[in-house]
Amino acid sequence: MTGSSAEMQLRIRYTKLGKIRFTSQRDVARLWERALRRSRLPVAWSKGFSPRPLLSFGLALPTGAESLGEYLDIELDSWDSPGREVAHDAIGILDPVTSAALSTFLSSLLPDGLSVQAVAPVPAGSGSLQHEVSSCTWELEVAGVTEVQVARQIDAVLRSSNVPVRRVRKGRMLEDDIRPAIRSLTLGADCGRDHRGTEGTVALSATVATKPRGVRPGELLEGLEADLVLVRARRTHQWIEHGDARWEPLSEAGELPGETGLHAQERAS
Amino acid sequence: MSPAPGTVDPLPESRAYNPGNMESLWPVIEPLLANVSKPARYIGGEMGARRPEHDGFQVAWLLVYPDTYEIGLPNQGLQILYEILNDRNDSLAERAYAPWIDMEQAMRENGVPLFSIENNFPASAFNVIAFNLSAELVYTNVLNLLDLGGVPLRSSDRAVSDPIVMAGGHCTYNPEPLAEFIDAFVIGDGEEVVGEINAVISSWLHSNSGDRDRRILREALAQIDGVYVPALYGSRYDGQRFMGTVPVGNAPPEVIKRTVADLGQWPLPRQQLVPLTEVVHDRLNVEVFRGCTRGCRFCQAGMITRPVRERPAQQIRDMVRDGLQRTGYDEVALTSLSTADLSGIESTVRDIIDDPTNGGRVSVSLPSLRVDAFTVATAAEIQKVRRTGLTFAPEGGTWRMRRVINKLIREEDLYGAVDAAFGQGWRRVKLYFLVGLPTERDEDILGIVELGRRCVEIGQRYHRSVTIVASVGGFVPKPHTPFQWCAQDSMEELQRKVALLRAASREVRGLTVRWHDPAATTVEGIVSRGDRRIGAVIEQVWRAGGTFQEWSEQFRLDLWLNAMESEGLSIDELVHRERGPEEALPWDHISAGLHRDFLWDDWQQALEGSGVADCRWTPCYDCGACTDQGIEHIVASSLPPAGGSQGTGQDLSSASKVPVRFTSAPDQASTFAV
C-alpha cells in the first residue's frame, strides 16, 4: 500500500450516528488513532522524520452527515510488539467469533456514536478504499416540501440530461454538471433497517458516483431546485463496482468483495 | 432557580432551588448546528465528561470558560474543579464555553440561551455560574455570556432565584474591572476553597426563604479565606485618581490568596477530558509543579503562585502512565511555569520514555524550555515521535535589559542552546521577546535583531536554510509584580519600536519578526491595572458588539477608545503613567502574599539593573509568600539544575561546557552525564 513492511492489513467497518456526526473526518481519524493506541494492536507506522500510524480511511464523510457504513484499513506490524498478546488473542485466528469480539472490543474504545460492525483481514496487495470505492448511497430527509413536490423534482432531474450546480473552488465560482454522477434517485428511504424517519420530513434515496469527485448531499438537493431544508443526511452504503456487480468493501456480516476470488488469490501467493 | 424558558413551575419549599422541570435544549440546538462553523464545539461527549443527574439537592455549578471550546477545553484549572465538584456528594458541575459569533447569532435568533454541553440545560438553571479568567481581553465575553444565559448583568440586579456568579483564575488578582458583575471572586488555588464555598451556598439554598437573601449569602461568602465579595467594598476617587478600596460591609480589609500547600495531595485531573474535536494542547497534560521563583519581574504568574510546590516524582510517573493508557494520547506535556527546573527532570522524562507500558511511542513536551544547551539535549531525546518546534524566551535583546527584568540569560546560554538545537536536527527556532520594558533604549530593540542574526549564523553551520522567528509582544505591567508601578509605553511608541525592529530585521535573511498588535497591548493595559470604573467601559464595548477581543480579527480599538472617552477616563492616567510608592493601587486589598516593600525594592533594583537569585536554592529574601502563610517550597533537589545560569547563582563560565554530545542522529544524543 505504501511500501511498508506491514505484515497484515485489517479492514474495519463502523457506523457514525447521532451527535458525533458533527465531528469532521479529521476528528474521526484522531479518535481512531487514540482508540487503536489503547487497543495495543500492533499498528504499523510510517518511517521518516514525523512517523504516523498507517491508517487509511475511505471516502470522506461530510461533517454533519451520518453513516451506516464507514471503512478504515489498518496496517499491522510484526507480532513482536507490546500489543502482541492482545492482538493475537483477538485476531490471531480471525474466525467469525473472534471478529465479533474484536468489533466489540474496538467499539468499547470509541466514543458514543462510533460503533464497529465488522473486522476482516484484507489480503496483501488489495486496492485501497479510496481507489476501489466508486459509488455510494445516501438517504436524505428534507423538510419544507411535500412528497408530491419532491417526486416531481426527482422526475425532472432524472429526465434532464444536465443538472448544473455551483460550487466555489479556490475562490472561484464553478458550475458542475452532476447529472452523470446520479445513478439512481428515488422517493422514500431505501433501507429497511432500524430507520425512524423524522416527523414532517420527506425521505429520498440517491446513489451517486464518487469519481471523478463525490457529489455532496447539499449539491444533490441544489440540483432538485426545490425550496427545501436538509434535516438529515445518512450514507447507507459505499460500493465497489465491477461491471454490473457491486459489493460493499466489507459487509456487516464480515464478507469482503468477491470473497471466493480473493481467497483463491491468497492461496496462489 | 429560574425555570426553563417558557415554563412556570411552582416548587415545594423544601426543593425551592430545584431547577424543576428542566429539559434538554438539544432539540432546539441540533438544527442550528448544520449551519455553523465547527459544530463539534457544541456537542460535548468527551472521554472523561460527566453527565450529572440534577436531583435538586446538590448545588449545580456551570463552569464557564469565556472563550471558544478549542481554547477553553484543555484548561486544567477548570477540569480540576469539574472533578472535585462532581466527586463531592453535595455538588455537581457541567461546562459551557463561549459560542463563536455565528452560533451566538443563531442562538439569539432562535431564543436559545447559553447551555451546558453535558445535559444541554440552560445556564439560568444552575445555582452557580463560575468563570475562569485567564486573560483580560475576554472580559467582554463574560458579560456577553451572562446576557446570553439570561442572567442580570450586574450583581446588584440579581434576584434570589438568579444564579450566583463567581470567577477564579489569575486575572482575579485585580478583580476590580469586573467588580460590578461578579458576586464573588476566588483568589488563588481553587482545590480547597471550592468545597468551602459549596458548603456555604448549599446551606444558604437550604435555608428558610426569609434568610435566603443575597445579602446574607454575600456576607457568608466573604468570611471564607480567599473569597472576595466586591459588593461589600467601595472605592474612592479624586478626579481621575484612584484613592483606595475599603470594606463597606462585614468583610475583611484584605483578601489573601489561597495556596495549596502540597500539590501531591491533589493528583488531578484524574480523568483529563479527551475531546472529540481538535483543541489547543491536544495531549495529556500533567502539572509537575506549581509556582515559580525565577523572579522574572514582568511575570505575574511567577509572582502570584509562589512558593514552588513540586509534585512527587512517583506521582508524576503514575499520572503519566495512567493518563496515557486511559486516553490513548501519544504525547504528554509536563506543565508548569518552567518545567526544566523540576528536580530530577532528566530521570523523570527518561522513565516515561522507557516505560514499556506506555507503548513505546510517546513524546514528552516541555512547554517552557530553559535557555541552555542541556535542556535542548533533553528535548531532542524525548521528542522521538513528533518534533514540535523549539521555543526559547530570552525576553530582552541585551544583557542590560535582561538584568532589568531579572531574566538572567547570558548570550552564550542562548547561542549554546541554539547551537544544540540546530546540531540535533531542528531547522527552526522561535524566540520570544518583549518590547516596551522599563528603561528600554533603542539599542535593546536592535539587540533583538543582533541576537537573531547570530542565531541564524549558528544555524547555517549545520543547515543550508534555517529560520529564526522572533516573536515580539508588547509589555503590559501587571498587578502584584515589581513592574506594577511603571509606565506602559504608548501605542505610538510601541509602533515606533516595532517599525525599528522590522527595518533592522529586513536585512537579516533567515530572521522573521512577528509582533503583537500595539493597539491590543494598549487595551490590555487599560484592563490589567484598571479600577472599578473600567467595568462601565467593558460594558460599553460589549454593548457595541465587541466580543472575542483577544481574537485579532475581532479586536476593535475604536470601541475601547470611545468607551474610555465617554466614561471620562484618561488612558494616559491609567496606562502610561508611572506610580509613586505611596499611591493607592486598585488591587491593594487583594494579597498575593507578597510584601509591598519587597515588590518596591525589587522595582528599584530593576531600575539599577541588578538581578536577584532564585530563592528555591538560595537563602530566603522574604518576599512574604512563604513566611506569612506558614508554607514553604516543596522542592526535591536542594541543588539547582545543571547547565545554564538564569539566576541560579551558578558559575556562569561553565555554561558553554555543558556535557552534551552533539550528533546529527538524535537517537545517539542520549549519552550525556547528569
Coordinates of C-alpha atoms in Angstrom, one line a residue, chain A residues 18-24 26-28 30-31 33-38 40 43-53 63-64 66 77 82 109-112 229-232, chain B residues 26 30 33-34 38-43 45 47 51 117-118 120 274-279 282 324-330 356-361 384-387 425-426 666:
Chain A
G18 CA -26.0 10.7 16.5
K19 CA -24.3 13.8 17.9
I20 CA -20.9 12.6 16.8
R21 CA -21.9 13.3 13.2
F22 CA -20.9 16.9 13.8
T23 CA -17.2 15.9 14.0
S24 CA -15.1 16.2 10.9
R26 CA -10.0 14.6 10.6
D27 CA -11.6 14.4 14.1
V28 CA -12.7 10.9 13.4
R30 CA -7.8 11.3 15.5
L31 CA -10.4 9.4 17.5
E33 CA -5.6 6.8 16.3
R34 CA -6.2 7.1 20.1
A35 CA -8.6 4.1 20.2
L36 CA -6.0 2.0 18.4
R37 CA -3.2 3.0 20.7
R38 CA -5.4 1.9 23.6
R40 CA -2.5 -2.3 21.7
V43 CA -0.4 -0.8 14.1
A44 CA 2.5 -0.2 11.7
W45 CA 4.0 3.3 11.5
S46 CA 5.4 5.2 8.6
K47 CA 9.1 5.9 8.5
G48 CA 10.7 9.3 8.5
F49 CA 11.0 12.5 10.5
S50 CA 7.4 12.6 11.5
P51 CA 6.1 9.0 11.7
R52 CA 2.4 8.4 11.5
P53 CA 0.3 5.2 12.1
T63 CA -19.3 17.0 8.7
G64 CA -22.8 16.7 9.9
E66 CA -24.3 10.1 9.5
D77 CA 3.3 -4.8 12.0
P82 CA 3.8 -4.8 23.3
L109 CA -12.6 2.2 23.0
L110 CA -14.5 4.6 20.7
P111 CA -16.9 7.4 21.8
D112 CA -20.6 7.1 21.6
V229 CA -34.2 22.2 4.1
L230 CA -31.9 19.2 4.6
V231 CA -32.8 17.8 8.0
R232 CA -30.6 14.7 8.0
Chain B
W26 CA -30.8 19.7 22.4
E30 CA -29.4 20.5 16.9
L33 CA -25.5 23.1 14.1
A34 CA -26.0 22.3 10.4
K38 CA -17.0 23.8 13.7
P39 CA -20.3 22.3 15.1
A40 CA -18.3 19.7 17.2
R41 CA -17.6 22.6 19.6
Y42 CA -21.1 22.3 20.9
I43 CA -21.7 18.5 21.3
G45 CA -19.1 13.9 24.5
M47 CA -13.9 11.0 27.3
R51 CA -23.4 13.6 32.9
I117 CA -22.7 20.9 26.9
E118 CA -23.4 17.8 29.0
N120 CA -27.8 20.9 27.4
V274 CA -10.3 14.0 25.8
P275 CA -12.3 16.0 23.2
L276 CA -13.9 14.6 20.1
T277 CA -12.6 17.5 18.0
E278 CA -9.3 19.3 17.8
V279 CA -8.3 21.7 20.5
D282 CA -4.4 18.3 22.4
L324 CA -1.6 7.7 28.6
Q325 CA -3.2 4.3 29.0
R326 CA -6.6 5.8 29.6
T327 CA -6.6 8.4 26.9
G328 CA -4.6 6.9 24.0
Y329 CA -2.6 10.1 23.6
D330 CA 0.9 9.7 22.4
P356 CA 7.2 -0.2 28.2
T357 CA 3.6 0.1 29.3
N358 CA 3.5 3.5 27.7
G359 CA 3.5 1.8 24.3
G360 CA 7.0 2.9 23.2
R361 CA 6.0 5.8 21.0
K384 CA 11.0 10.8 19.3
V385 CA 7.6 10.6 17.9
R386 CA 7.0 14.0 16.6
R387 CA 9.2 17.0 16.9
G425 CA 18.2 18.4 13.6
W426 CA 15.9 21.4 14.3
P666 CA 19.0 12.3 17.6

